[in-house]
Tab-separated table of C-alpha atoms in Angstrom:
chain	number	residue	atom	x	y	z
A	1	ARG	CA	-7.248	19.098	39.934
A	2	ASP	CA	-6.464	18.074	36.357
A	3	LEU	CA	-8.445	15.108	35.120
A	4	PRO	CA	-6.197	12.842	33.020
A	5	ARG	CA	-7.538	9.857	31.131
A	6	ARG	CA	-5.074	7.069	30.463
A	7	ALA	CA	-5.241	4.974	27.309
A	8	GLN	CA	-4.122	1.394	27.035
A	9	PRO	CA	-0.421	1.128	26.018
A	10	ARG	CA	-0.089	1.327	22.251
A	11	GLU	CA	2.591	1.808	19.581
A	12	LEU	CA	4.157	4.857	17.975
A	13	ARG	CA	4.133	4.808	14.174
A	14	PRO	CA	4.649	7.133	11.178
A	15	VAL	CA	1.472	8.626	9.720
A	16	GLU	CA	2.441	7.908	6.110
A	17	ARG	CA	2.774	4.154	5.662
A	18	ARG	CA	2.502	1.846	2.681
A	19	GLU	CA	2.337	-1.909	2.296
A	20	ILE	CA	3.500	-3.542	-0.933
A	21	PHE	CA	1.440	-6.519	-2.148
A	22	ALA	CA	1.973	-9.097	-4.878
A	23	PRO	CA	-0.229	-8.056	-7.842
A	24	PHE	CA	-0.831	-11.709	-8.754
A	25	ASP	CA	0.756	-15.157	-8.378
A	26	ALA	CA	4.430	-14.895	-9.332
A	27	TYR	CA	8.027	-15.665	-8.387
A	28	VAL	CA	10.444	-13.239	-6.727
A	29	ASP	CA	13.404	-12.795	-9.082
A	30	ALA	CA	15.286	-10.089	-7.214
A	31	VAL	CA	15.026	-8.009	-4.037
A	32	HIS	CA	16.831	-4.665	-4.235
A	33	VAL	CA	16.311	-3.318	-0.698
A	34	ARG	CA	16.809	-4.383	2.888
A	35	HIS	CA	15.603	-3.318	6.309
A	36	GLY	CA	16.422	0.285	7.129
A	37	ASP	CA	17.101	1.385	3.558
A	38	HIS	CA	15.854	4.871	2.686
A	39	VAL	CA	14.165	4.931	-0.700
A	40	ALA	CA	12.778	7.662	-2.925
A	41	HIS	CA	9.438	7.619	-4.691
A	42	GLY	CA	9.746	5.360	-7.739
A	43	THR	CA	12.739	3.352	-6.470
A	44	LEU	CA	12.696	-0.242	-7.722
A	45	LEU	CA	12.127	-2.435	-4.675
A	46	MET	CA	11.578	-5.894	-6.089
A	47	GLU	CA	11.255	-7.744	-9.400
A	48	LEU	CA	8.786	-10.587	-9.908
A	49	SER	CA	8.244	-12.935	-12.818
A	50	ASP	CA	5.365	-15.051	-14.090
A	51	PRO	CA	6.329	-17.786	-16.619
A	52	GLN	CA	2.720	-18.220	-17.701
A	53	LEU	CA	2.433	-14.493	-18.442
A	54	ASP	CA	5.693	-14.570	-20.412
A	55	SER	CA	4.337	-17.487	-22.460
A	56	MET	CA	1.109	-15.606	-23.205
A	57	ILE	CA	3.085	-12.549	-24.359
A	58	GLN	CA	5.232	-14.700	-26.621
A	59	GLN	CA	2.159	-16.393	-28.123
A	60	CYS	CA	0.430	-13.064	-28.679
A	61	GLU	CA	3.527	-11.607	-30.360
A	62	GLY	CA	3.654	-14.637	-32.652
A	63	ASP	CA	-0.026	-14.259	-33.607
A	64	ARG	CA	0.440	-10.561	-34.333
A	65	ASN	CA	3.578	-11.112	-36.436
A	66	GLU	CA	1.895	-13.878	-38.420
A	67	ALA	CA	-1.079	-11.618	-39.177
A	68	ARG	CA	1.287	-8.852	-40.298
A	69	GLU	CA	3.035	-11.203	-42.738
A	70	ARG	CA	-0.287	-12.334	-44.209
A	71	TYR	CA	-1.372	-8.714	-44.652
A	72	ARG	CA	1.910	-7.796	-46.353
A	73	ALA	CA	1.626	-10.835	-48.614
A	74	LEU	CA	-1.752	-9.625	-49.832
A	75	ASP	CA	-0.280	-6.187	-50.554
A	76	ARG	CA	2.655	-7.681	-52.451
A	77	SER	CA	0.468	-9.926	-54.568
A	78	GLY	CA	-1.547	-6.968	-55.883
A	79	VAL	CA	-4.252	-9.376	-56.970
A	80	GLY	CA	-7.023	-7.125	-55.828
A	81	GLU	CA	-5.806	-4.202	-57.872
A	82	THR	CA	-5.266	-5.792	-61.320
A	83	LEU	CA	-7.627	-5.029	-64.135
A	84	THR	CA	-8.039	-8.763	-64.823
A	85	SER	CA	-9.378	-9.508	-61.337
A	86	SER	CA	-13.058	-10.134	-61.122
A	87	ALA	CA	-15.302	-8.220	-58.768
A	88	VAL	CA	-15.690	-11.405	-56.732
A	89	ASP	CA	-11.924	-11.698	-56.310
A	90	GLN	CA	-11.626	-8.080	-55.307
A	91	LEU	CA	-14.365	-8.463	-52.707
A	92	ARG	CA	-12.697	-11.613	-51.354
A	93	ILE	CA	-9.322	-9.882	-51.055
A	94	ALA	CA	-10.881	-6.860	-49.375
A	95	GLY	CA	-12.677	-9.132	-46.922
A	96	GLU	CA	-9.425	-10.956	-46.097
A	97	ARG	CA	-7.651	-7.657	-45.519
A	98	ASP	CA	-10.375	-6.451	-43.157
A	99	ALA	CA	-10.287	-9.730	-41.227
A	100	ILE	CA	-6.488	-9.687	-40.925
A	101	ARG	CA	-6.497	-6.007	-39.913
A	102	GLU	CA	-9.048	-6.753	-37.178
A	103	GLN	CA	-6.919	-9.677	-36.002
A	104	MET	CA	-3.841	-7.433	-35.792
A	105	GLU	CA	-5.710	-4.791	-33.826
A	106	THR	CA	-7.022	-7.420	-31.415
A	107	SER	CA	-3.521	-8.871	-30.966
A	108	GLU	CA	-2.040	-5.404	-30.365
A	109	LEU	CA	-4.653	-4.603	-27.727
A	110	LYS	CA	-4.126	-7.911	-25.948
A	111	LEU	CA	-0.353	-7.463	-26.140
A	112	ARG	CA	-0.565	-4.004	-24.541
A	113	GLN	CA	-2.677	-5.439	-21.718
A	114	LEU	CA	-0.251	-8.301	-21.111
A	115	ARG	CA	2.748	-5.974	-21.138
A	116	GLU	CA	0.990	-3.663	-18.686
A	117	MET	CA	0.500	-6.669	-16.402
A	118	LYS	CA	4.182	-7.547	-16.755
A	119	SER	CA	5.188	-3.973	-15.865
A	120	ARG	CA	3.322	-4.384	-12.562
A	121	LEU	CA	5.799	-7.111	-11.641
A	122	CYS	CA	8.431	-4.400	-11.149
A	123	LEU	CA	7.446	-3.172	-7.688
A	124	LYS	CA	8.418	0.449	-7.017
A	125	SER	CA	8.166	2.595	-3.933
A	126	PRO	CA	5.000	4.745	-3.851
A	127	ILE	CA	6.560	7.164	-1.322
A	128	ASP	CA	9.806	8.585	-0.007
A	129	GLY	CA	10.415	6.470	3.038
A	130	GLU	CA	12.222	3.719	4.909
A	131	VAL	CA	11.982	-0.051	4.538
A	132	LEU	CA	10.507	-1.472	7.741
A	133	SER	CA	10.386	-5.171	6.839
A	134	TRP	CA	13.084	-7.471	8.192
A	135	ASP	CA	15.031	-10.142	6.246
A	136	VAL	CA	13.263	-9.387	2.971
A	137	SER	CA	15.781	-11.228	0.788
A	138	ARG	CA	15.933	-14.264	3.042
A	139	SER	CA	12.169	-14.639	3.238
A	140	LEU	CA	11.245	-13.834	-0.375
A	141	ASP	CA	14.152	-14.053	-2.840
A	142	ARG	CA	13.625	-16.810	-5.458
A	143	ARG	CA	10.375	-17.885	-3.824
A	144	PRO	CA	6.789	-18.024	-5.091
A	145	VAL	CA	4.274	-15.473	-3.821
A	146	ARG	CA	0.498	-15.399	-3.998
A	147	ARG	CA	-1.742	-12.629	-5.248
A	148	GLY	CA	-2.420	-10.140	-2.456
A	149	GLN	CA	0.448	-11.409	-0.293
A	150	SER	CA	2.146	-8.691	1.744
A	151	LEU	CA	5.760	-8.386	0.596
A	152	LEU	CA	7.145	-5.195	2.070
A	153	GLN	CA	6.300	-2.381	4.472
A	154	LEU	CA	7.446	1.214	4.026
A	155	ALA	CA	6.996	4.346	6.110
A	156	ASN	CA	7.943	8.003	5.900
A	157	THR	CA	9.885	8.211	9.175
A	158	ALA	CA	10.852	11.832	8.479
A	159	GLY	CA	7.236	13.018	8.512
A	160	GLU	CA	4.571	13.167	11.190
A	161	TRP	CA	4.019	10.365	13.675
A	162	GLU	CA	0.880	9.151	15.389
A	163	ILE	CA	-0.464	6.766	17.977
A	164	GLU	CA	-3.725	4.868	17.746
A	165	ALA	CA	-4.559	4.572	21.433
A	166	TYR	CA	-7.349	2.418	22.865
A	167	PHE	CA	-9.662	3.999	25.417
A	168	GLU	CA	-11.973	1.747	27.376
A	169	GLN	CA	-15.536	2.561	26.473
A	170	HIS	CA	-16.623	3.405	30.016
A	171	ARG	CA	-13.811	5.989	30.289
A	172	LEU	CA	-14.606	7.765	27.032
A	173	SER	CA	-17.308	10.149	28.269
A	174	HIS	CA	-14.784	12.512	29.931
A	175	LEU	CA	-12.719	12.652	26.765
A	176	MET	CA	-15.749	13.461	24.611
A	177	SER	CA	-16.952	16.147	27.055
A	178	ALA	CA	-13.513	17.741	27.126
A	179	ARG	CA	-13.358	17.826	23.296
A	180	GLU	CA	-16.748	19.555	23.118
A	181	LEU	CA	-15.703	22.214	25.662
A	182	SER	CA	-12.277	22.890	24.135
A	183	ASP	CA	-11.629	25.098	21.117
A	184	ALA	CA	-8.236	23.474	20.553
A	185	PRO	CA	-7.217	19.803	20.213
A	186	LEU	CA	-6.707	18.076	23.561
A	187	SER	CA	-3.081	17.725	24.588
A	188	THR	CA	-1.552	14.405	25.591
A	189	SER	CA	1.405	13.250	27.618
A	190	ILE	CA	3.278	10.323	26.058
A	191	LEU	CA	5.951	8.116	27.634
A	192	HIS	CA	8.144	5.598	25.838
A	193	LEU	CA	7.826	2.304	27.693
A	194	SER	CA	11.467	1.546	26.830
A	195	ASP	CA	12.602	4.880	28.314
A	196	PRO	CA	9.966	6.389	30.657
A	197	SER	CA	12.270	9.295	31.472
A	198	ARG	CA	11.542	10.789	28.040
A	199	GLU	CA	8.165	12.477	27.754
A	200	ILE	CA	6.738	13.881	24.561
A	201	THR	CA	3.504	15.682	23.795
A	202	GLY	CA	0.793	15.106	21.241
A	203	MET	CA	-2.671	16.236	20.220
A	204	VAL	CA	-5.869	14.222	19.899
A	205	GLN	CA	-6.540	14.124	16.171
A	206	GLU	CA	-9.563	11.856	15.877
A	207	VAL	CA	-11.861	9.727	18.020
A	208	GLY	CA	-13.243	6.588	16.426
A	209	ASP	CA	-16.989	6.250	15.939
A	210	ALA	CA	-17.112	2.469	16.412
A	211	VAL	CA	-16.420	0.261	19.419
A	212	ARG	CA	-13.961	-2.611	19.050
A	213	TYR	CA	-13.409	-5.617	21.246
A	214	VAL	CA	-9.753	-6.240	22.119
A	215	ASP	CA	-8.666	-9.397	23.913
A	216	GLY	CA	-7.459	-8.678	27.423
A	217	ILE	CA	-8.941	-5.168	27.443
A	218	GLY	CA	-12.601	-5.418	26.462
A	219	ASP	CA	-14.678	-2.875	24.545
A	220	VAL	CA	-12.530	0.041	23.425
A	221	VAL	CA	-12.693	3.065	21.140
A	222	PRO	CA	-9.612	3.964	19.029
A	223	VAL	CA	-8.264	7.483	19.435
A	224	THR	CA	-5.673	8.842	16.998
A	225	ILE	CA	-3.030	11.106	18.535
A	226	ARG	CA	-0.716	13.146	16.288
A	227	VAL	CA	2.915	13.700	17.308
A	228	THR	CA	5.198	16.091	15.412
A	229	ILE	CA	8.739	15.057	14.549
A	230	ALA	CA	10.253	17.885	16.614
A	231	ASP	CA	8.588	16.498	19.747
A	232	CYS	CA	9.567	12.918	19.001
A	233	PRO	CA	13.266	12.299	19.811
A	234	LEU	CA	12.890	8.508	19.857
A	235	ARG	CA	11.467	7.750	16.421
A	236	GLN	CA	11.340	3.972	16.679
A	237	VAL	CA	8.602	2.363	14.631
A	238	ASN	CA	6.122	0.335	16.711
A	239	CYS	CA	7.832	1.111	20.025
A	240	GLY	CA	5.456	0.884	22.974
A	241	VAL	CA	4.105	4.055	24.546
A	242	SER	CA	1.833	5.048	27.401
A	243	VAL	CA	-0.644	7.870	26.767
A	244	LYS	CA	-2.495	10.258	29.076
A	245	VAL	CA	-4.975	12.807	27.736
A	246	ALA	CA	-5.650	16.043	29.616
A	247	CYS	CA	-9.433	16.248	29.978
A	248	GLY	CA	-9.708	19.508	31.881
A	249	ARG	CA	-10.005	20.196	35.618
A	250	ARG	CA	-12.312	18.658	38.183
A	251	SER	CA	-12.612	18.797	41.964
A	252	LEU	CA	-10.151	16.683	43.953
A	253	GLY	CA	-12.951	14.517	45.291
A	254	TYR	CA	-14.314	13.885	41.771
A	255	VAL	CA	-10.915	12.798	40.463
A	256	TRP	CA	-10.191	10.498	43.417
A	257	PHE	CA	-13.594	8.901	43.662
């Protein structure tokens, strides 16, 4: 008889997923997407602002412009190039020019860094995908956010899907033995908990190498199961599923007892 091994119920999810985080403390100025929107790579998702950063850019621009005017004033005066100027004056003017030039270069470098930081406040999609987050505008628009705060979740729902199933540690030995004896990935039978009449198939992609403790289950090992889009008619993100892995054949008495 076939020897199935059942994993704890888990969730179906797209393989390619991205989470958008706040690059630093800021305010949300505008949200351009909502739940269910399909976006292309590079689509503008959200615009943030940082008044302190804007002030630093303005100050740096002022310092750079002031240094430019001082440098131009030295050029217009022509003091350092007249035959009546002493060697001391010429050395002083040359020293001032070098100092002002260094100040301009420093200001330009700092300004480029600040503008690069400001450009990071325009959050764009890193993938072609779908917006998974709910009520984005209501929860974030015109509100402050902290550095590292999760703002948005995206997923490529048109690509491959997977399940990270949890197998109890004491049940894992049959799965590992079956993988060693099989030349092909182990097949799985997957049922949607919301519609058990629909069964799809998958393949064991990876078995975790570390044991986790999960409340209500105990010690488990994560097993990643890959599902192709053609075999997945109900592509609902995070919908519950039940998984059984075919671990080969054993005698009827072995399976029952």
